[in-house]
Amino acid sequence: MNENINKKFDVKNFDYDKCYEEVKENASKNINIIVCGATGVGKSSLINDFFEFDKDRAAPVGSSGKPQTRGIHEYHSKSITLFDTEGYEVESSSTPENSAFYKNIIDLIDERKNNYPADLGMHIHEVWYCINNRFMDIDEKLIKDIQARNIPVCVIITKVDNLDENEVAQIKDAVGDAGKRNRINGVEVFTYSTNSDLGDEYVQKSEINSWAHHNLDDYLRESFIPSLKKAQGQMAEMMIKHKIPKYAALAAGIVTATSFVPVPLSDSVPLMGIQVKMAMDILSCYGIDNDMKGVVKNLAGAGFVSI
């Protein structure tokens, strides 16, 4: 290690192909997320707002509260598969275990785990549970049974622009009370609307993304960010919070292990190798795939990767 620290970075002979393949492999592991909740709660709108889809593969959005998703529909966004479930009608939700809504979700979770016990990429990894104006018995029962299967669940209060502050507080209190009765365990509650004018306090996209990223197993986290909608602020924030710190920690480990103090635009072999990989990783998240190796090679040659 000490010998390498003082060597110059070999731009010409660095194995860019190997580096690129490692980044690609880490970003291609499949994540399975269920998005569920009552009819008309806005699940499909949420899916389309968070994740990147081809125009003809986006989730259909309903109007006037009419259900648009029958059964369970799959939508693929790069390395994420989203399961958009048909909602339940509030009037028919008195017996949770007998409802098609409850059975569809629990059966999907159980079947994937039982049919592919050794293939973790086929299991359900998270559930985003959408509610709007009430937290009902069926919601509590289903969240409890999902948690019993060791799957992280968050509650998202959707269409929050249609609620006042007291209504939002009542829903949060209802979820909290269920936790106090030991019916469910520590469920985080977020607010969301497609109306971005409400501000970050109510449209908590950043918080939802961070929760989703944090609650994935380590081997899946690299796959989450590339599937997000390519909104500049959203992507940049996720990079700063979750991706760049990983590489900074690797660089700090090298510095600590060698007692080497890096200077700006360092061209030592270990540090530049980390910087090259970070550049490829960031470019892959933005979908810049075709000439990625060439772009990063030129950056490394010009000494700009560390910037």
Short mmCIF file of C-alpha atoms in Angstrom, two decimals:
data_model
loop_
_atom_site.label_atom_id
_atom_site.label_comp_id
_atom_site.label_asym_id
_atom_site.label_seq_id
_atom_site.Cartn_x
_atom_site.Cartn_y
_atom_site.Cartn_z
CA MET A 1 0.00 0.00 0.00
CA ASN A 2 2.74 2.49 1.00
CA GLU A 3 4.58 1.79 -2.26
CA ASN A 4 1.45 2.54 -4.31
CA ILE A 5 0.65 5.75 -2.46
CA ASN A 6 3.58 7.64 -3.97
CA LYS A 7 3.12 6.27 -7.49
CA LYS A 8 1.45 8.29 -10.20
CA PHE A 9 -1.96 7.16 -11.43
CA ASP A 10 -1.51 5.26 -14.70
CA VAL A 11 -4.33 6.66 -16.82
CA LYS A 12 -3.36 4.65 -19.88
CA ASN A 13 -3.17 1.20 -18.27
CA PHE A 14 -5.91 1.46 -15.64
CA ASP A 15 -8.50 -1.31 -16.10
CA TYR A 16 -11.52 0.83 -16.97
CA ASP A 17 -13.44 -2.19 -18.29
CA LYS A 18 -13.16 -4.02 -14.98
CA CYS A 19 -14.11 -0.90 -13.02
CA TYR A 20 -17.13 -0.29 -15.26
CA GLU A 21 -18.30 -3.91 -14.94
CA GLU A 22 -18.10 -3.71 -11.14
CA VAL A 23 -20.21 -0.55 -11.10
CA LYS A 24 -22.71 -2.06 -13.53
CA GLU A 25 -23.00 -5.29 -11.53
CA ASN A 26 -23.61 -3.43 -8.26
CA ALA A 27 -26.32 -1.28 -9.86
CA SER A 28 -28.20 -4.13 -11.53
CA LYS A 29 -29.41 -6.19 -8.56
CA ASN A 30 -33.20 -6.28 -8.57
CA ILE A 31 -35.26 -4.56 -5.86
CA ASN A 32 -38.94 -5.47 -5.38
CA ILE A 33 -41.24 -2.89 -3.79
CA ILE A 34 -44.99 -3.21 -3.17
CA VAL A 35 -47.02 0.01 -3.28
CA CYS A 36 -50.45 -0.54 -1.75
CA GLY A 37 -53.42 1.21 -0.14
CA ALA A 38 -57.10 2.05 -0.54
CA THR A 39 -58.75 2.73 -3.90
CA GLY A 40 -58.06 6.22 -5.24
CA VAL A 41 -55.33 7.00 -2.72
CA GLY A 42 -52.85 7.94 -5.45
CA LYS A 43 -50.50 4.94 -5.63
CA SER A 44 -49.97 5.13 -9.39
CA SER A 45 -49.31 8.88 -9.28
CA LEU A 46 -46.71 8.32 -6.58
CA ILE A 47 -45.00 5.56 -8.61
CA ASN A 48 -44.84 7.75 -11.71
CA ASP A 49 -43.50 10.71 -9.72
CA PHE A 50 -40.70 8.78 -7.99
CA PHE A 51 -39.42 6.38 -10.62
CA GLU A 52 -38.17 6.53 -14.19
CA PHE A 53 -40.27 4.70 -16.79
CA ASP A 54 -40.65 4.62 -20.53
CA LYS A 55 -43.77 6.62 -21.40
CA ASP A 56 -45.72 3.56 -22.51
CA ARG A 57 -44.87 1.63 -19.32
CA ALA A 58 -45.91 4.16 -16.67
CA ALA A 59 -48.55 3.19 -14.13
CA PRO A 60 -52.08 4.22 -15.25
CA VAL A 61 -53.55 7.04 -13.18
CA GLY A 62 -57.22 7.04 -12.23
CA SER A 63 -59.68 9.90 -11.98
CA SER A 64 -62.65 10.64 -9.75
CA GLY A 65 -61.56 7.94 -7.31
CA LYS A 66 -62.23 5.11 -9.77
CA PRO A 67 -59.79 2.19 -9.44
CA GLN A 68 -57.40 1.83 -12.38
CA THR A 69 -55.19 -1.07 -11.24
CA ARG A 70 -56.77 -4.54 -11.24
CA GLY A 71 -55.10 -7.25 -9.19
CA ILE A 72 -51.35 -6.60 -9.10
CA HIS A 73 -49.46 -4.91 -11.91
CA GLU A 74 -45.68 -4.98 -12.29
CA TYR A 75 -43.71 -1.97 -13.50
CA HIS A 76 -39.99 -2.16 -14.19
CA SER A 77 -37.68 0.80 -13.71
CA LYS A 78 -34.11 -0.26 -14.43
CA SER A 79 -33.26 -2.41 -11.40
CA ILE A 80 -36.52 -1.88 -9.48
CA THR A 81 -39.74 -3.85 -9.90
CA LEU A 82 -42.78 -2.08 -8.46
CA PHE A 83 -45.94 -4.00 -7.62
CA ASP A 84 -48.89 -1.64 -7.89
CA THR A 85 -51.78 -3.36 -6.09
CA GLU A 86 -55.47 -2.88 -6.65
CA GLY A 87 -56.87 -0.88 -3.74
CA TYR A 88 -59.65 -1.83 -1.38
CA GLU A 89 -62.98 -0.08 -1.07
CA VAL A 90 -63.38 1.50 2.37
CA GLU A 91 -66.92 0.13 2.73
CA SER A 92 -65.79 -3.47 2.19
CA SER A 93 -62.76 -3.48 4.47
CA SER A 94 -64.29 -4.78 7.74
CA THR A 95 -62.81 -8.30 7.45
CA PRO A 96 -59.17 -7.84 6.42
CA GLU A 97 -58.13 -11.47 6.04
CA ASN A 98 -61.07 -12.20 3.71
CA SER A 99 -60.50 -9.27 1.37
CA ALA A 100 -58.88 -9.74 -2.04
CA PHE A 101 -56.66 -6.75 -1.24
CA TYR A 102 -55.18 -8.42 1.85
CA LYS A 103 -54.81 -11.81 0.17
CA ASN A 104 -53.17 -10.40 -2.96
CA ILE A 105 -50.40 -8.72 -0.97
CA ILE A 106 -49.75 -11.47 1.59
CA ASP A 107 -49.90 -14.17 -1.11
CA LEU A 108 -47.42 -12.26 -3.27
CA ILE A 109 -44.97 -11.94 -0.37
CA ASP A 110 -45.32 -15.57 0.71
CA GLU A 111 -45.26 -17.09 -2.78
CA ARG A 112 -42.07 -15.30 -3.77
CA LYS A 113 -40.32 -16.32 -0.57
CA ASN A 114 -41.55 -19.92 -0.69
CA ASN A 115 -41.02 -20.46 -4.42
CA TYR A 116 -37.54 -18.88 -4.47
CA PRO A 117 -36.13 -19.49 -0.97
CA ALA A 118 -32.50 -19.06 -2.01
CA ASP A 119 -33.00 -16.25 -4.54
CA LEU A 120 -33.22 -13.06 -2.49
CA GLY A 121 -33.63 -11.03 -5.66
CA MET A 122 -37.11 -12.53 -6.09
CA HIS A 123 -38.31 -11.67 -2.57
CA ILE A 124 -40.28 -8.55 -1.66
CA HIS A 125 -37.87 -6.09 -0.06
CA GLU A 126 -40.09 -3.17 1.02
CA VAL A 127 -43.72 -2.07 1.22
CA TRP A 128 -44.84 1.54 0.74
CA TYR A 129 -48.28 1.68 2.37
CA CYS A 130 -50.35 4.62 1.10
CA ILE A 131 -53.28 6.05 3.04
CA ASN A 132 -55.20 9.30 2.71
CA ASN A 133 -57.87 10.36 5.17
CA ARG A 134 -58.14 7.40 7.60
CA PHE A 135 -55.98 4.71 9.16
CA MET A 136 -58.28 1.69 9.35
CA ASP A 137 -58.29 -1.78 10.90
CA ILE A 138 -57.36 -3.37 7.58
CA ASP A 139 -54.33 -1.07 7.32
CA GLU A 140 -53.18 -1.97 10.83
CA LYS A 141 -53.74 -5.70 10.32
CA LEU A 142 -51.92 -5.81 7.00
CA ILE A 143 -48.96 -3.77 8.23
CA LYS A 144 -48.66 -6.05 11.25
CA ASP A 145 -48.65 -9.18 9.07
CA ILE A 146 -46.14 -7.68 6.63
CA GLN A 147 -43.81 -6.81 9.50
CA ALA A 148 -44.20 -10.35 10.86
CA ARG A 149 -42.54 -11.45 7.60
CA ASN A 150 -39.54 -9.16 8.33
CA ILE A 151 -40.29 -6.73 5.53
CA PRO A 152 -39.83 -2.99 6.19
CA VAL A 153 -43.02 -0.92 5.83
CA CYS A 154 -43.49 2.83 5.77
CA VAL A 155 -46.80 4.72 5.75
CA ILE A 156 -47.20 7.52 3.21
CA ILE A 157 -50.08 9.96 3.69
CA THR A 158 -50.88 10.81 0.08
CA LYS A 159 -52.79 13.76 -1.40
CA VAL A 160 -51.86 15.70 1.71
CA ASP A 161 -52.93 18.91 -0.05
CA ASN A 162 -56.54 17.73 0.47
CA LEU A 163 -56.08 17.48 4.26
CA ASP A 164 -55.70 20.05 6.99
CA GLU A 165 -53.06 19.86 9.71
CA ASN A 166 -55.46 18.32 12.26
CA GLU A 167 -56.38 15.50 9.86
CA VAL A 168 -52.70 14.75 9.20
CA ALA A 169 -52.00 14.75 12.94
CA GLN A 170 -54.92 12.37 13.58
CA ILE A 171 -53.60 9.87 11.05
CA LYS A 172 -50.11 10.03 12.53
CA ASP A 173 -51.56 9.59 16.02
CA ALA A 174 -53.56 6.55 14.87
CA VAL A 175 -50.42 4.90 13.51
CA GLY A 176 -48.57 5.80 16.70
CA ASP A 177 -51.35 4.43 18.89
CA ALA A 178 -51.22 1.12 17.00
CA GLY A 179 -47.53 1.01 17.84
CA LYS A 180 -48.16 1.69 21.51
CA ARG A 181 -50.62 -1.21 21.60
CA ASN A 182 -47.85 -3.40 20.15
CA ARG A 183 -49.97 -4.07 17.10
CA ILE A 184 -47.28 -2.72 14.77
CA ASN A 185 -43.62 -1.84 15.30
CA GLY A 186 -42.17 1.62 14.84
CA VAL A 187 -43.64 2.52 11.45
CA GLU A 188 -42.33 5.77 10.00
CA VAL A 189 -45.01 8.08 8.56
CA PHE A 190 -44.38 10.48 5.67
CA THR A 191 -46.56 13.03 3.88
CA TYR A 192 -46.67 13.35 0.11
CA SER A 193 -48.45 15.10 -2.72
CA THR A 194 -47.81 15.56 -6.41
CA ASN A 195 -48.39 19.28 -5.73
CA SER A 196 -44.78 20.38 -5.24
CA ASP A 197 -45.90 23.91 -4.31
CA LEU A 198 -46.64 22.66 -0.79
CA GLY A 199 -42.93 22.60 -0.02
CA ASP A 200 -40.56 20.01 1.39
CA GLU A 201 -42.25 19.97 4.81
CA TYR A 202 -45.29 18.21 3.32
CA VAL A 203 -43.95 16.71 0.09
CA GLN A 204 -41.36 14.47 1.73
CA LYS A 205 -39.82 12.86 -1.34
CA SER A 206 -36.32 13.19 0.05
CA GLU A 207 -37.28 11.55 3.35
CA ILE A 208 -39.11 8.69 1.60
CA ASN A 209 -36.14 8.05 -0.69
CA SER A 210 -33.74 8.06 2.26
CA TRP A 211 -35.96 5.65 4.22
CA ALA A 212 -36.19 3.31 1.23
CA HIS A 213 -32.44 3.38 0.64
CA HIS A 214 -31.60 2.87 4.33
CA ASN A 215 -33.99 -0.07 4.79
CA LEU A 216 -32.60 -2.10 1.89
CA ASP A 217 -29.96 -4.74 2.54
CA ASP A 218 -26.43 -3.54 1.80
CA TYR A 219 -26.14 -5.56 -1.38
CA LEU A 220 -29.25 -3.87 -2.84
CA ARG A 221 -28.59 -0.22 -2.03
CA GLU A 222 -26.47 0.47 -5.10
CA SER A 223 -29.45 -0.44 -7.28
CA PHE A 224 -31.89 2.06 -5.80
CA ILE A 225 -30.63 5.46 -6.95
CA PRO A 226 -30.32 4.73 -10.72
CA SER A 227 -34.07 4.01 -10.95
CA LEU A 228 -35.16 7.33 -9.46
CA LYS A 229 -36.69 10.05 -11.59
CA LYS A 230 -33.87 12.11 -13.04
CA ALA A 231 -34.91 15.36 -11.34
CA GLN A 232 -31.68 17.26 -10.76
CA GLY A 233 -32.30 18.18 -7.14
CA GLN A 234 -33.55 14.73 -6.17
CA MET A 235 -30.64 12.90 -7.78
CA ALA A 236 -28.02 15.31 -6.46
CA GLU A 237 -29.38 15.03 -2.94
CA MET A 238 -29.32 11.24 -3.00
CA MET A 239 -25.74 11.32 -4.34
CA ILE A 240 -24.61 13.66 -1.59
CA LYS A 241 -26.38 11.75 1.18
CA HIS A 242 -25.76 8.15 0.18
CA LYS A 243 -23.30 7.60 -2.64
CA ILE A 244 -20.42 10.08 -2.31
CA PRO A 245 -19.95 9.41 1.46
CA LYS A 246 -19.27 5.74 0.64
CA TYR A 247 -16.31 6.69 -1.54
CA ALA A 248 -15.16 9.36 0.90
CA ALA A 249 -15.03 6.66 3.60
CA LEU A 250 -12.96 4.40 1.33
CA ALA A 251 -10.53 7.24 0.65
CA ALA A 252 -10.36 8.08 4.36
CA GLY A 253 -9.55 4.43 5.06
CA ILE A 254 -6.58 4.60 2.72
CA VAL A 255 -5.38 7.83 4.28
CA THR A 256 -5.70 6.39 7.81
CA ALA A 257 -3.99 3.12 6.91
CA THR A 258 -1.01 4.85 5.30
CA SER A 259 -0.75 8.07 7.31
CA PHE A 260 -0.81 9.74 3.89
CA VAL A 261 -2.33 13.23 3.68
CA PRO A 262 -3.87 13.72 0.22
CA VAL A 263 -3.67 17.00 -1.64
CA PRO A 264 -6.33 18.36 -4.03
CA LEU A 265 -6.28 16.61 -7.41
CA SER A 266 -4.24 13.79 -5.92
CA ASP A 267 -2.95 11.38 -8.55
CA SER A 268 -1.83 8.56 -6.23
CA VAL A 269 -2.85 5.11 -7.45
CA PRO A 270 -5.33 4.08 -4.69
CA LEU A 271 -7.06 7.45 -4.39
CA MET A 272 -7.44 8.01 -8.11
CA GLY A 273 -8.78 4.46 -8.51
CA ILE A 274 -11.53 5.30 -6.01
CA GLN A 275 -12.23 8.61 -7.74
CA VAL A 276 -12.53 6.94 -11.15
CA LYS A 277 -14.99 4.37 -9.78
CA MET A 278 -17.02 7.11 -8.08
CA ALA A 279 -17.22 9.04 -11.36
CA MET A 280 -18.45 5.95 -13.21
CA ASP A 281 -20.98 5.25 -10.47
CA ILE A 282 -22.38 8.79 -10.59
CA LEU A 283 -22.57 8.78 -14.39
CA SER A 284 -24.37 5.42 -14.34
CA CYS A 285 -27.02 6.86 -12.00
CA TYR A 286 -27.69 9.62 -14.51
CA GLY A 287 -27.99 7.05 -17.29
CA ILE A 288 -24.82 8.07 -19.12
CA ASP A 289 -23.81 4.61 -20.29
CA ASN A 290 -22.64 4.63 -23.88
CA ASP A 291 -19.30 6.43 -23.63
CA MET A 292 -18.90 6.27 -19.85
CA LYS A 293 -15.49 4.60 -19.84
CA GLY A 294 -14.15 7.07 -22.39
CA VAL A 295 -15.56 10.07 -20.55
CA VAL A 296 -14.08 9.00 -17.22
CA LYS A 297 -10.76 8.12 -18.85
CA ASN A 298 -10.56 11.64 -20.29
CA LEU A 299 -11.47 13.13 -16.95
CA ALA A 300 -8.80 11.10 -15.19
CA GLY A 301 -6.24 12.09 -17.78
CA ALA A 302 -7.07 15.75 -17.35
CA GLY A 303 -6.89 15.47 -13.57
CA PHE A 304 -10.50 16.54 -13.00
CA VAL A 305 -12.04 13.41 -11.45
CA SER A 306 -11.31 14.54 -7.90
CA ILE A 307 -13.11 17.84 -8.54
#
